[in-house]
Structure formats: C-alpha cells, structure tokens
Amino acid sequence: IEKAVAATDSQLAAIDQLLTDETLYVPQGKVRLQALLVDQGKLKLRKQELESQWFDQLETLDALESA
C-alpha cells in the first residue's frame, strides 16, 4: 500500500505541474484541462482509499501485537 500511495503522490505531482501550463486556461485548452481535473479527482480519491486501507491494516497489526 505504501508504494501505491507513493505512486499516486507522484502522479498527483505530475498533474499539478501540468496544471501550471497557461495554455490550459484558454478556450482551446478546455478539454485537456477538464481531463486533467477529472484525473486529479480520481487520484485524490484513490489516495484516500489507500490511506484508509493502510490505516486499517496498521490498526489490525497493533491489535495483533497487543494480544
């Protein structure tokens, strides 16, 4: 899970970099901008899901170690 979170962070950073391109904010860049924003939203959701799984696994591990 840790590697998946890191990969997702890397993809989000790449999208953030792409979003600095001023040509996205003119009418001709609208489609590309929308696609990037959709991808960004999906990646943020995926990261939240991964972090939740990671947290759940840590809690399970802590419970097993405490038993």
Tab-separated table of N, CA, C and O in Angstrom:
chain	number	residue	atom	x	y	z
A	1	ILE	N	0.842	-1.199	0.000
A	1	ILE	CA	0.000	0.000	0.000
A	1	ILE	C	0.878	1.251	0.000
A	1	ILE	O	0.560	2.222	-0.675
A	2	GLU	N	1.968	1.195	0.744
A	2	GLU	CA	2.849	2.357	0.824
A	2	GLU	C	3.382	2.740	-0.565
A	2	GLU	O	3.435	3.921	-0.913
A	3	LYS	N	3.729	1.746	-1.360
A	3	LYS	CA	4.229	2.013	-2.710
A	3	LYS	C	3.129	2.599	-3.596
A	3	LYS	O	3.385	3.480	-4.409
A	4	ALA	N	1.911	2.121	-3.421
A	4	ALA	CA	0.791	2.630	-4.208
A	4	ALA	C	0.503	4.086	-3.843
A	4	ALA	O	0.195	4.903	-4.724
A	5	VAL	N	0.606	4.414	-2.555
A	5	VAL	CA	0.402	5.806	-2.130
A	5	VAL	C	1.493	6.696	-2.736
A	5	VAL	O	1.207	7.780	-3.251
A	6	ALA	N	2.728	6.215	-2.701
A	6	ALA	CA	3.836	6.986	-3.277
A	6	ALA	C	3.644	7.191	-4.784
A	6	ALA	O	3.879	8.289	-5.302
A	7	ALA	N	3.194	6.159	-5.465
A	7	ALA	CA	2.954	6.269	-6.912
A	7	ALA	C	1.829	7.262	-7.185
A	7	ALA	O	1.915	8.074	-8.120
A	8	THR	N	0.798	7.213	-6.378
A	8	THR	CA	-0.324	8.141	-6.532
A	8	THR	C	0.136	9.571	-6.277
A	8	THR	O	-0.238	10.497	-7.011
A	9	ASP	N	0.953	9.761	-5.244
A	9	ASP	CA	1.503	11.093	-4.969
A	9	ASP	C	2.312	11.611	-6.155
A	9	ASP	O	2.225	12.787	-6.513
A	10	SER	N	3.078	10.715	-6.753
A	10	SER	CA	3.887	11.089	-7.910
A	10	SER	C	3.002	11.514	-9.083
A	10	SER	O	3.280	12.522	-9.763
A	11	GLN	N	1.934	10.762	-9.313
A	11	GLN	CA	1.006	11.107	-10.390
A	11	GLN	C	0.304	12.431	-10.116
A	11	GLN	O	0.100	13.246	-11.026
A	12	LEU	N	-0.066	12.652	-8.860
A	12	LEU	CA	-0.708	13.921	-8.500
A	12	LEU	C	0.254	15.085	-8.702
A	12	LEU	O	-0.149	16.149	-9.185
A	13	ALA	N	1.513	14.893	-8.350
A	13	ALA	CA	2.510	15.950	-8.544
A	13	ALA	C	2.678	16.266	-10.032
A	13	ALA	O	2.811	17.436	-10.416
A	14	ALA	N	2.663	15.232	-10.856
A	14	ALA	CA	2.783	15.436	-12.301
A	14	ALA	C	1.595	16.231	-12.836
A	14	ALA	O	1.760	17.145	-13.655
A	15	ILE	N	0.403	15.906	-12.366
A	15	ILE	CA	-0.792	16.643	-12.797
A	15	ILE	C	-0.724	18.083	-12.307
A	15	ILE	O	-1.040	19.016	-13.049
A	16	ASP	N	-0.294	18.274	-11.062
A	16	ASP	CA	-0.160	19.637	-10.543
A	16	ASP	C	0.790	20.452	-11.416
A	16	ASP	O	0.533	21.628	-11.698
A	17	GLN	N	1.873	19.822	-11.855
A	17	GLN	CA	2.820	20.505	-12.731
A	17	GLN	C	2.163	20.850	-14.073
A	17	GLN	O	2.317	21.950	-14.590
A	18	LEU	N	1.422	19.891	-14.625
A	18	LEU	CA	0.745	20.139	-15.902
A	18	LEU	C	-0.280	21.264	-15.785
A	18	LEU	O	-0.491	22.025	-16.733
A	19	LEU	N	-0.909	21.374	-14.625
A	19	LEU	CA	-1.932	22.404	-14.427
A	19	LEU	C	-1.362	23.810	-14.363
A	19	LEU	O	-2.120	24.785	-14.398
A	20	THR	N	-0.047	23.935	-14.302
A	20	THR	CA	0.567	25.265	-14.323
A	20	THR	C	0.701	25.807	-15.745
A	20	THR	O	1.050	26.972	-15.922
A	21	ASP	N	0.408	24.977	-16.728
A	21	ASP	CA	0.502	25.381	-18.138
A	21	ASP	C	-0.626	26.359	-18.464
A	21	ASP	O	-1.808	26.008	-18.426
A	22	GLU	N	-0.264	27.575	-18.775
A	22	GLU	CA	-1.256	28.621	-19.040
A	22	GLU	C	-2.134	28.332	-20.249
A	22	GLU	O	-3.255	28.836	-20.332
A	23	THR	N	-1.656	27.517	-21.170
A	23	THR	CA	-2.460	27.236	-22.366
A	23	THR	C	-3.704	26.407	-22.046
A	23	THR	O	-4.615	26.323	-22.864
A	24	LEU	N	-3.734	25.811	-20.870
A	24	LEU	CA	-4.923	25.049	-20.469
A	24	LEU	C	-6.102	25.958	-20.153
A	24	LEU	O	-7.249	25.524	-20.174
A	25	TYR	N	-5.791	27.214	-19.858
A	25	TYR	CA	-6.817	28.121	-19.372
A	25	TYR	C	-7.355	29.057	-20.452
A	25	TYR	O	-7.961	30.090	-20.145
A	26	VAL	N	-7.147	28.658	-21.682
A	26	VAL	CA	-7.750	29.363	-22.819
A	26	VAL	C	-8.757	28.394	-23.443
A	26	VAL	O	-8.705	27.188	-23.188
A	27	PRO	N	-9.685	28.895	-24.232
A	27	PRO	CA	-10.725	28.006	-24.778
A	27	PRO	C	-10.192	26.736	-25.455
A	27	PRO	O	-10.774	25.663	-25.306
A	28	GLN	N	-9.068	26.820	-26.140
A	28	GLN	CA	-8.546	25.647	-26.840
A	28	GLN	C	-8.026	24.575	-25.870
A	28	GLN	O	-7.918	23.411	-26.231
A	29	GLY	N	-7.716	24.962	-24.651
A	29	GLY	CA	-7.187	24.010	-23.680
A	29	GLY	C	-8.244	23.435	-22.759
A	29	GLY	O	-7.940	22.634	-21.875
A	30	LYS	N	-9.487	23.822	-22.957
A	30	LYS	CA	-10.565	23.449	-22.046
A	30	LYS	C	-10.727	21.937	-21.896
A	30	LYS	O	-10.851	21.426	-20.780
A	31	VAL	N	-10.691	21.203	-22.994
A	31	VAL	CA	-10.890	19.749	-22.943
A	31	VAL	C	-9.763	19.091	-22.155
A	31	VAL	O	-9.995	18.234	-21.298
A	32	ARG	N	-8.530	19.501	-22.438
A	32	ARG	CA	-7.371	18.945	-21.731
A	32	ARG	C	-7.438	19.297	-20.248
A	32	ARG	O	-7.148	18.473	-19.397
A	33	LEU	N	-7.810	20.519	-19.926
A	33	LEU	CA	-7.939	20.949	-18.536
A	33	LEU	C	-8.965	20.098	-17.803
A	33	LEU	O	-8.706	19.608	-16.695
A	34	GLN	N	-10.108	19.899	-18.421
A	34	GLN	CA	-11.152	19.090	-17.794
A	34	GLN	C	-10.669	17.660	-17.552
A	34	GLN	O	-10.928	17.078	-16.506
A	35	ALA	N	-9.950	17.097	-18.522
A	35	ALA	CA	-9.435	15.730	-18.376
A	35	ALA	C	-8.441	15.651	-17.222
A	35	ALA	O	-8.472	14.692	-16.424
A	36	LEU	N	-7.578	16.642	-17.132
A	36	LEU	CA	-6.603	16.652	-16.032
A	36	LEU	C	-7.294	16.768	-14.677
A	36	LEU	O	-6.908	16.102	-13.710
A	37	LEU	N	-8.308	17.606	-14.607
A	37	LEU	CA	-9.027	17.778	-13.342
A	37	LEU	C	-9.779	16.512	-12.949
A	37	LEU	O	-9.839	16.149	-11.761
A	38	VAL	N	-10.325	15.813	-13.924
A	38	VAL	CA	-11.001	14.540	-13.647
A	38	VAL	C	-9.979	13.523	-13.133
A	38	VAL	O	-10.209	12.841	-12.131
A	39	ASP	N	-8.841	13.442	-13.820
A	39	ASP	CA	-7.784	12.518	-13.387
A	39	ASP	C	-7.307	12.862	-11.977
A	39	ASP	O	-7.097	11.970	-11.153
A	40	GLN	N	-7.148	14.148	-11.719
A	40	GLN	CA	-6.708	14.588	-10.398
A	40	GLN	C	-7.709	14.163	-9.322
A	40	GLN	O	-7.333	13.663	-8.260
A	41	GLY	N	-8.976	14.350	-9.602
A	41	GLY	CA	-10.015	13.950	-8.647
A	41	GLY	C	-10.009	12.458	-8.382
A	41	GLY	O	-10.128	12.016	-7.231
A	42	LYS	N	-9.849	11.661	-9.435
A	42	LYS	CA	-9.800	10.211	-9.271
A	42	LYS	C	-8.589	9.788	-8.448
A	42	LYS	O	-8.686	8.904	-7.595
A	43	LEU	N	-7.459	10.424	-8.709
A	43	LEU	CA	-6.245	10.083	-7.963
A	43	LEU	C	-6.359	10.473	-6.498
A	43	LEU	O	-5.911	9.741	-5.616
A	44	LYS	N	-6.968	11.612	-6.227
A	44	LYS	CA	-7.162	12.025	-4.833
A	44	LYS	C	-8.069	11.044	-4.101
A	44	LYS	O	-7.812	10.690	-2.944
A	45	LEU	N	-9.107	10.600	-4.766
A	45	LEU	CA	-9.999	9.609	-4.175
A	45	LEU	C	-9.265	8.294	-3.935
A	45	LEU	O	-9.386	7.684	-2.866
A	46	ARG	N	-8.484	7.865	-4.918
A	46	ARG	CA	-7.693	6.633	-4.780
A	46	ARG	C	-6.724	6.741	-3.613
A	46	ARG	O	-6.565	5.797	-2.839
A	47	LYS	N	-6.095	7.892	-3.461
A	47	LYS	CA	-5.155	8.084	-2.357
A	47	LYS	C	-5.877	7.976	-1.016
A	47	LYS	O	-5.377	7.349	-0.085
A	48	GLN	N	-7.049	8.565	-0.919
A	48	GLN	CA	-7.826	8.468	0.316
A	48	GLN	C	-8.166	7.018	0.627
A	48	GLN	O	-8.076	6.576	1.782
A	49	GLU	N	-8.558	6.262	-0.388
A	49	GLU	CA	-8.891	4.850	-0.197
A	49	GLU	C	-7.669	4.059	0.268
A	49	GLU	O	-7.762	3.232	1.174
A	50	LEU	N	-6.535	4.312	-0.364
A	50	LEU	CA	-5.305	3.615	0.018
A	50	LEU	C	-4.890	3.957	1.436
A	50	LEU	O	-4.505	3.065	2.209
A	51	GLU	N	-4.966	5.230	1.794
A	51	GLU	CA	-4.599	5.634	3.145
A	51	GLU	C	-5.536	5.018	4.177
A	51	GLU	O	-5.101	4.640	5.266
A	52	SER	N	-6.797	4.897	3.840
A	52	SER	CA	-7.756	4.258	4.740
A	52	SER	C	-7.416	2.786	4.932
A	52	SER	O	-7.435	2.274	6.060
A	53	GLN	N	-7.092	2.097	3.834
A	53	GLN	CA	-6.687	0.690	3.925
A	53	GLN	C	-5.422	0.546	4.766
A	53	GLN	O	-5.309	-0.366	5.589
A	54	TRP	N	-4.485	1.438	4.541
A	54	TRP	CA	-3.223	1.412	5.259
A	54	TRP	C	-3.476	1.595	6.757
A	54	TRP	O	-2.947	0.853	7.590
A	55	PHE	N	-4.313	2.555	7.102
A	55	PHE	CA	-4.655	2.810	8.492
A	55	PHE	C	-5.331	1.590	9.116
A	55	PHE	O	-5.003	1.192	10.240
A	56	ASP	N	-6.260	0.989	8.385
A	56	ASP	CA	-6.944	-0.201	8.886
A	56	ASP	C	-5.954	-1.336	9.144
A	56	ASP	O	-6.051	-2.044	10.151
A	57	GLN	N	-5.006	-1.503	8.238
A	57	GLN	CA	-4.014	-2.562	8.414
A	57	GLN	C	-3.108	-2.275	9.605
A	57	GLN	O	-2.749	-3.198	10.339
A	58	LEU	N	-2.756	-1.021	9.805
A	58	LEU	CA	-1.941	-0.668	10.964
A	58	LEU	C	-2.699	-0.939	12.262
A	58	LEU	O	-2.112	-1.419	13.242
A	59	GLU	N	-3.973	-0.610	12.278
A	59	GLU	CA	-4.783	-0.880	13.473
A	59	GLU	C	-4.850	-2.380	13.747
A	59	GLU	O	-4.747	-2.809	14.900
A	60	THR	N	-5.033	-3.181	12.702
A	60	THR	CA	-5.077	-4.635	12.861
A	60	THR	C	-3.753	-5.147	13.385
A	60	THR	O	-3.707	-5.991	14.295
A	61	LEU	N	-2.660	-4.649	12.836
A	61	LEU	CA	-1.331	-5.069	13.283
A	61	LEU	C	-1.119	-4.692	14.737
A	61	LEU	O	-0.625	-5.507	15.525
A	62	ASP	N	-1.500	-3.483	15.123
A	62	ASP	CA	-1.367	-3.060	16.513
A	62	ASP	C	-2.183	-3.952	17.444
A	62	ASP	O	-1.726	-4.325	18.530
A	63	ALA	N	-3.396	-4.304	17.009
A	63	ALA	CA	-4.256	-5.161	17.829
A	63	ALA	C	-3.632	-6.549	17.985
A	63	ALA	O	-3.673	-7.131	19.072
A	64	LEU	N	-3.057	-7.070	16.917
A	64	LEU	CA	-2.420	-8.391	16.985
A	64	LEU	C	-1.183	-8.356	17.867
A	64	LEU	O	-0.929	-9.305	18.613
A	65	GLU	N	-0.427	-7.286	17.810
A	65	GLU	CA	0.772	-7.158	18.632
A	65	GLU	C	0.414	-6.987	20.093
A	65	GLU	O	1.164	-7.407	20.971
A	66	SER	N	-0.729	-6.380	20.373
A	66	SER	CA	-1.160	-6.146	21.744
A	66	SER	C	-1.787	-7.386	22.372
A	66	SER	O	-1.879	-7.498	23.590
A	67	ALA	N	-2.210	-8.316	21.534
A	67	ALA	CA	-2.900	-9.504	22.039
A	67	ALA	C	-1.941	-10.491	22.669
A	67	ALA	O	-0.804	-10.543	22.528
